Tab-separated table of C-alpha atoms in Angstrom:
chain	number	residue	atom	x	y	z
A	1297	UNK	CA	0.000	0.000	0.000
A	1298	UNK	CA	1.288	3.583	-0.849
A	1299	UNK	CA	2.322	5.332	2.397
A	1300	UNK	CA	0.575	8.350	1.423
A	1301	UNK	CA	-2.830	7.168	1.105
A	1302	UNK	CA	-5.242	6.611	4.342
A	1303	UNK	CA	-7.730	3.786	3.794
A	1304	UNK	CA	-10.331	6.270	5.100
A	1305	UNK	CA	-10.255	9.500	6.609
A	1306	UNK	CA	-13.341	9.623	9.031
A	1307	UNK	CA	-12.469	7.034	11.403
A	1308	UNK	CA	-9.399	5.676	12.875
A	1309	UNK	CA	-7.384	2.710	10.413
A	1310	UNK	CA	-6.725	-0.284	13.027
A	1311	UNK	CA	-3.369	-1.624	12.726
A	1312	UNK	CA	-3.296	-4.952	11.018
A	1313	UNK	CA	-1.354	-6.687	13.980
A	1314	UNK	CA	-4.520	-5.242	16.759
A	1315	UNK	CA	-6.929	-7.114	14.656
A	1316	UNK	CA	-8.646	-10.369	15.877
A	1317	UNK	CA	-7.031	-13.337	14.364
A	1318	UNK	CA	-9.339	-14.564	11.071
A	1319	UNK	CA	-9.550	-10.522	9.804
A	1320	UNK	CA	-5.465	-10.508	10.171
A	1321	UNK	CA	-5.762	-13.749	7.749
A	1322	UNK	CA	-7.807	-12.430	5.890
A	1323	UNK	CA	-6.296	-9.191	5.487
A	1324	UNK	CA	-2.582	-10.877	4.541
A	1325	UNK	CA	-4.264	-13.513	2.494
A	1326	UNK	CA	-5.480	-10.414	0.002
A	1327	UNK	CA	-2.334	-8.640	0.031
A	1328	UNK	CA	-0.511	-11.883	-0.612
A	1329	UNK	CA	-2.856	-12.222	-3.862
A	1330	UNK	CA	-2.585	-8.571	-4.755
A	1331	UNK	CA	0.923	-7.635	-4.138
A	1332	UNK	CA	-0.644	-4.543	-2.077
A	1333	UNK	CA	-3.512	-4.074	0.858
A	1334	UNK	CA	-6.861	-2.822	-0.696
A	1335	UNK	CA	-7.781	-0.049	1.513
A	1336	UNK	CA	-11.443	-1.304	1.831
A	1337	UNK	CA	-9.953	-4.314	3.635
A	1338	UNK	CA	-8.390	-1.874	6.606
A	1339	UNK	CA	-11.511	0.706	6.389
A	1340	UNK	CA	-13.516	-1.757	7.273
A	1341	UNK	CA	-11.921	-3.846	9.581
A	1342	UNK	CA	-12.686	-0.767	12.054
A	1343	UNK	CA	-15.959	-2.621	12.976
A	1344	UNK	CA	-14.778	-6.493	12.887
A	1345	UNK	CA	-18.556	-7.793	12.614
A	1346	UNK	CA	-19.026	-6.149	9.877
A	1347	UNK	CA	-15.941	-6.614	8.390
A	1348	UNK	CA	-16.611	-10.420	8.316
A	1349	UNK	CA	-20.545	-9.817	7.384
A	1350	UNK	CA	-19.306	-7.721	4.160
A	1351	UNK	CA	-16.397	-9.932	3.052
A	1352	UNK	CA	-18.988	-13.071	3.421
A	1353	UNK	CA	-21.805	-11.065	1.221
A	1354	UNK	CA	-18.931	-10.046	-1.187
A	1355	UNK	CA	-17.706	-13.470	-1.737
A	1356	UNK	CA	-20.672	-15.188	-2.261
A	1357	UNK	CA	-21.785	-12.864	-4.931
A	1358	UNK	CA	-18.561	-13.403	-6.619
A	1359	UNK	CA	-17.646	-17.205	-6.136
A	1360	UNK	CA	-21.348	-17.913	-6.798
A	1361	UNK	CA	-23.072	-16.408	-9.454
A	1362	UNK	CA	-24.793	-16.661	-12.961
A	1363	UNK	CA	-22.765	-13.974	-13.991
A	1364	UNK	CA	-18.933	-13.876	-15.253
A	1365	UNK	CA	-16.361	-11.489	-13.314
A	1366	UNK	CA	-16.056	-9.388	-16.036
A	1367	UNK	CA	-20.115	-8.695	-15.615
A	1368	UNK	CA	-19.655	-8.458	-12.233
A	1369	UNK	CA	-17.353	-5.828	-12.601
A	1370	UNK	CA	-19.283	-3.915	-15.399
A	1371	UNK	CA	-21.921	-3.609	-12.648
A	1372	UNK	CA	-20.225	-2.772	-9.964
A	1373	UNK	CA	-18.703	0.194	-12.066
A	1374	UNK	CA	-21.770	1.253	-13.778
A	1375	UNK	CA	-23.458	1.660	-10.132
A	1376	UNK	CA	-20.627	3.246	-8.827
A	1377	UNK	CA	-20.967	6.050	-11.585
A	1378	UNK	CA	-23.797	7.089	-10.982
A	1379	UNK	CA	-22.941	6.925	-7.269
A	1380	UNK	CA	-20.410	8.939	-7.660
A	1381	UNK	CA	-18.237	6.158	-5.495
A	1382	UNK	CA	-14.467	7.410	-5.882
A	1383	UNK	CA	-13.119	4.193	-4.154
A	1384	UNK	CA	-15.299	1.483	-6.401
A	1385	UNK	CA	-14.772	3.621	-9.905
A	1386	UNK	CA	-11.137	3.055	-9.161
A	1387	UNK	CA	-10.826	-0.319	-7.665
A	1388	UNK	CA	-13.252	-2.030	-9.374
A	1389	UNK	CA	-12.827	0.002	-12.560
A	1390	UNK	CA	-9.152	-1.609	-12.378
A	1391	UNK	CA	-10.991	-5.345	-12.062
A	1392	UNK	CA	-13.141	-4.042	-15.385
A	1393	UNK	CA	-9.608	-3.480	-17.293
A	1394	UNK	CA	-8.089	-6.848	-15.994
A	1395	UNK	CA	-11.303	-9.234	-16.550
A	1396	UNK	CA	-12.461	-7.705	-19.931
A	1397	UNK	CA	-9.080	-6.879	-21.389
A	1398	UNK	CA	-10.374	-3.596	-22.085
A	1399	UNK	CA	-8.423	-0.499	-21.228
A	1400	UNK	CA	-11.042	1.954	-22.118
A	1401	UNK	CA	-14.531	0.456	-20.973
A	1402	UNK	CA	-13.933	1.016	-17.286
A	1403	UNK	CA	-13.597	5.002	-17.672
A	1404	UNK	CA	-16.831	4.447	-20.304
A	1405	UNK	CA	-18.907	2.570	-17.715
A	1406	UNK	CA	-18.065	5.159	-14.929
A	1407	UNK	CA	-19.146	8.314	-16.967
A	1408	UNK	CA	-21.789	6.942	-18.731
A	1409	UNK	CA	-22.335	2.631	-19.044
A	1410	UNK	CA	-25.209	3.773	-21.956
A	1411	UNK	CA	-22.241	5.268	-24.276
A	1412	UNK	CA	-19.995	2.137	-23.955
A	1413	UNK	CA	-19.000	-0.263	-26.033
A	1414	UNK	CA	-20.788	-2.798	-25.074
A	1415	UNK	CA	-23.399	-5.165	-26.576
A	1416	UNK	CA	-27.009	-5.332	-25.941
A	1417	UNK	CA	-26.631	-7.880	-23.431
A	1418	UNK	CA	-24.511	-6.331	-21.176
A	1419	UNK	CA	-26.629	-2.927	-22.250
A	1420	UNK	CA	-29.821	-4.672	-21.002
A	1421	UNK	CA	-27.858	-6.129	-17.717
A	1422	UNK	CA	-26.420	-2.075	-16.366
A	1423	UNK	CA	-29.842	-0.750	-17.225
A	1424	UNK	CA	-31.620	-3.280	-14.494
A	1425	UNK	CA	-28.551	-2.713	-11.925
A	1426	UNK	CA	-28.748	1.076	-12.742
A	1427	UNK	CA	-32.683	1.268	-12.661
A	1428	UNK	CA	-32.395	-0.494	-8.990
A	1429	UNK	CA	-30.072	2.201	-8.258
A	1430	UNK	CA	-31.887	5.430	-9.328
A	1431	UNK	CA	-35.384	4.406	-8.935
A	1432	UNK	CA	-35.995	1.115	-7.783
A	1433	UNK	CA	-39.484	1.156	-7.339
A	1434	UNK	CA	-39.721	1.648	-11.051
A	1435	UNK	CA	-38.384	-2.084	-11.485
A	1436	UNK	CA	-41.397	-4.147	-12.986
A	1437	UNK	CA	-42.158	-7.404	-15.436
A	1438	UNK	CA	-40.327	-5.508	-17.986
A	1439	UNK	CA	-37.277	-5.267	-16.949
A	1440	UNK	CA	-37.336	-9.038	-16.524
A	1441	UNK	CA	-39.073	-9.689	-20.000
A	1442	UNK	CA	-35.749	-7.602	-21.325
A	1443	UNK	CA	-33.828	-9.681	-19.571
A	1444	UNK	CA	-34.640	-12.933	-20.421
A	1445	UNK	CA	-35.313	-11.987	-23.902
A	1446	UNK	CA	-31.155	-10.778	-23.325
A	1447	UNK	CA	-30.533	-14.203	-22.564
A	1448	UNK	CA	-30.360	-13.760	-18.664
A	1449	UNK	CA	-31.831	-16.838	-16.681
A	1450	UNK	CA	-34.017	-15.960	-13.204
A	1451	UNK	CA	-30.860	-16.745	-11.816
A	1452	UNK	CA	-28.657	-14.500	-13.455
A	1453	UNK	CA	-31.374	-11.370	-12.987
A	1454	UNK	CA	-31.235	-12.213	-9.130
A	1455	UNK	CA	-27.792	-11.788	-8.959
A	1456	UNK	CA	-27.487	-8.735	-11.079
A	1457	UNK	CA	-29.765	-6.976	-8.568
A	1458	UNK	CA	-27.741	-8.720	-5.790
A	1459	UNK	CA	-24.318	-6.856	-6.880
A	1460	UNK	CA	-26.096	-3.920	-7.401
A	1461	UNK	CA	-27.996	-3.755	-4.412
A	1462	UNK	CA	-24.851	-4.830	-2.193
A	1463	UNK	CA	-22.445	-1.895	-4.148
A	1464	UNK	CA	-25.263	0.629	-3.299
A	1465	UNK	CA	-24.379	-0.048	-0.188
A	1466	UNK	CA	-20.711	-0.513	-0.276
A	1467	UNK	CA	-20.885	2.722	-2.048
A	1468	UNK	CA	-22.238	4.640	0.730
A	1469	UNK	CA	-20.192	3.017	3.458
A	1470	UNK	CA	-16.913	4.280	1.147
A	1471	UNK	CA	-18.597	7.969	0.716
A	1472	UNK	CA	-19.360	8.114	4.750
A	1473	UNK	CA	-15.706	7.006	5.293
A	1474	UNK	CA	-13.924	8.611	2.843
A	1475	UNK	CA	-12.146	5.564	1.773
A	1476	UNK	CA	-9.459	6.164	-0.783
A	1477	UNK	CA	-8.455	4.025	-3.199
A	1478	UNK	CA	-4.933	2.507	-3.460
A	1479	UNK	CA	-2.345	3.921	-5.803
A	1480	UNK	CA	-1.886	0.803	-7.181
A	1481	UNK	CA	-5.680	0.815	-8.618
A	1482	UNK	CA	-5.180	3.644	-11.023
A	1483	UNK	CA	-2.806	2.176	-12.752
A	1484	UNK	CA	-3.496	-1.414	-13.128
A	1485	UNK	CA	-4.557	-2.997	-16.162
A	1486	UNK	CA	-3.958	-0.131	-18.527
C-alpha cells in the first residue's frame, strides 16, 4: 500500500497486527494475492462484525453467481458512476480493465455505461442494476421480460440486482468514510 494514502479518513485505520485473528488472515491472504492491501480491507476492519458480514456477502456474490467477473465488474462500475463512489470507480474500474481486457470500458462505464462499447446484453444487464439504483421502485415485469429476452436466466437477474444492491451499499459506506483508493488501482490494467 502507498504510504501516502489513508484507507479512510473519518475514522481511525486499526493496525493490522490489533486485529482479531481470522480478519489478520484475511487481510494478509489479500495482500498476498494482490501484491498490495486494498484499503477497503483496513476501512472496514474498524468494525470487525461487519468486516466479516461484508467480506462473506462479497464473496458469495462473486464465487457464486450466474454472472462472469467481467459482468460483475461492469456492474459494480456502472453503479458506482452514478454513485459517484471514488473508491469502487477506481478499484473495481481496475478489475473491469483486468477481466475484460479492455483499457477503455472502465472510464466508459463510470461516466456513462449507456455510451460504452458494449453489446445489448450487457446494455440490457447495467440498465436493471442502474434502474435499482436510481429508482428502484420503477423495477417491474419488464425489466425481466428484457432480460430474459437478453438471454439472462431468473438466476442470473437475481444476482445482477444482488451486486447492485450490495455496491449501493458498499458505495455509501466508502462515501461516509472517505475511503481512498490505493495507488496501485489507477494504474493497473492499462
Amino acid at each position: 500500500m502507498a504510504d501516502d494514502i489513508e484507507a479512510m479518513t473519518r475514522f481511525p485505520v486499526p493496525d493490522v497486527d490489533d486485529l482479531p485473528d481470522d480478519l489478520r488472515e484475511r487481510i494478509e491472504e489479500e495482500t498476498e494475492r494482490s501484491g498490495f492491501t486494498p484499503n477497503v480491507f483496513l476501512a472496514y476492519a474498524y468494525r470487525p462484525s461487519h468486516f466479516r458480514a461484508f467480506f462473506q456477502y462479497y464473496d458469495a456474490l462473486i464465487d457464486n453467481s450466474e454472472l462472469t467477473r467481467e459482468e460483475i465488474e461492469m456492474i459494480i462500475v456502472a453503479v458506482s458512476g452514478v454513485n459517484d463512489c471514488y473508491y469502487c470507480n477506481v478499484a473495481h474500474g481496475a478489475l473491469v480493465r483486468i477481466y475484460a481486457e479492455a483499457p477503455l470500458l472502465a472510464d466508459q462505464l463510470v461516466s456513462n455505461y449507456r455510451n460504452a462499447d458494449i453489446g445489448d446484453r450487457h446494455r440490457t444487464m447495467l440498465d436493471l442494476a442502474v434502474k435499482l439504483t436510481e429508482n428502484q421502485a420503477a423495477v417491474d415485469e419488464s425489466d425481466f421480460v428484457r432480460m430474459r429476452e437478453a438471454g439472462f436466466s431468473d438466476r442470473a437477474i437475481w444476482d445482477v440486482g444482488s451486486v447492485a444492491a450490495f455496491f449501493n451499499l458498499s458505495n455509501r459506506m466508502a462515501q461516509l468514510a472517505d475511503m481512498r483508493p490505493n495507488e496501485e488501482f489507477h494504474t493497473m490494467g492499462r
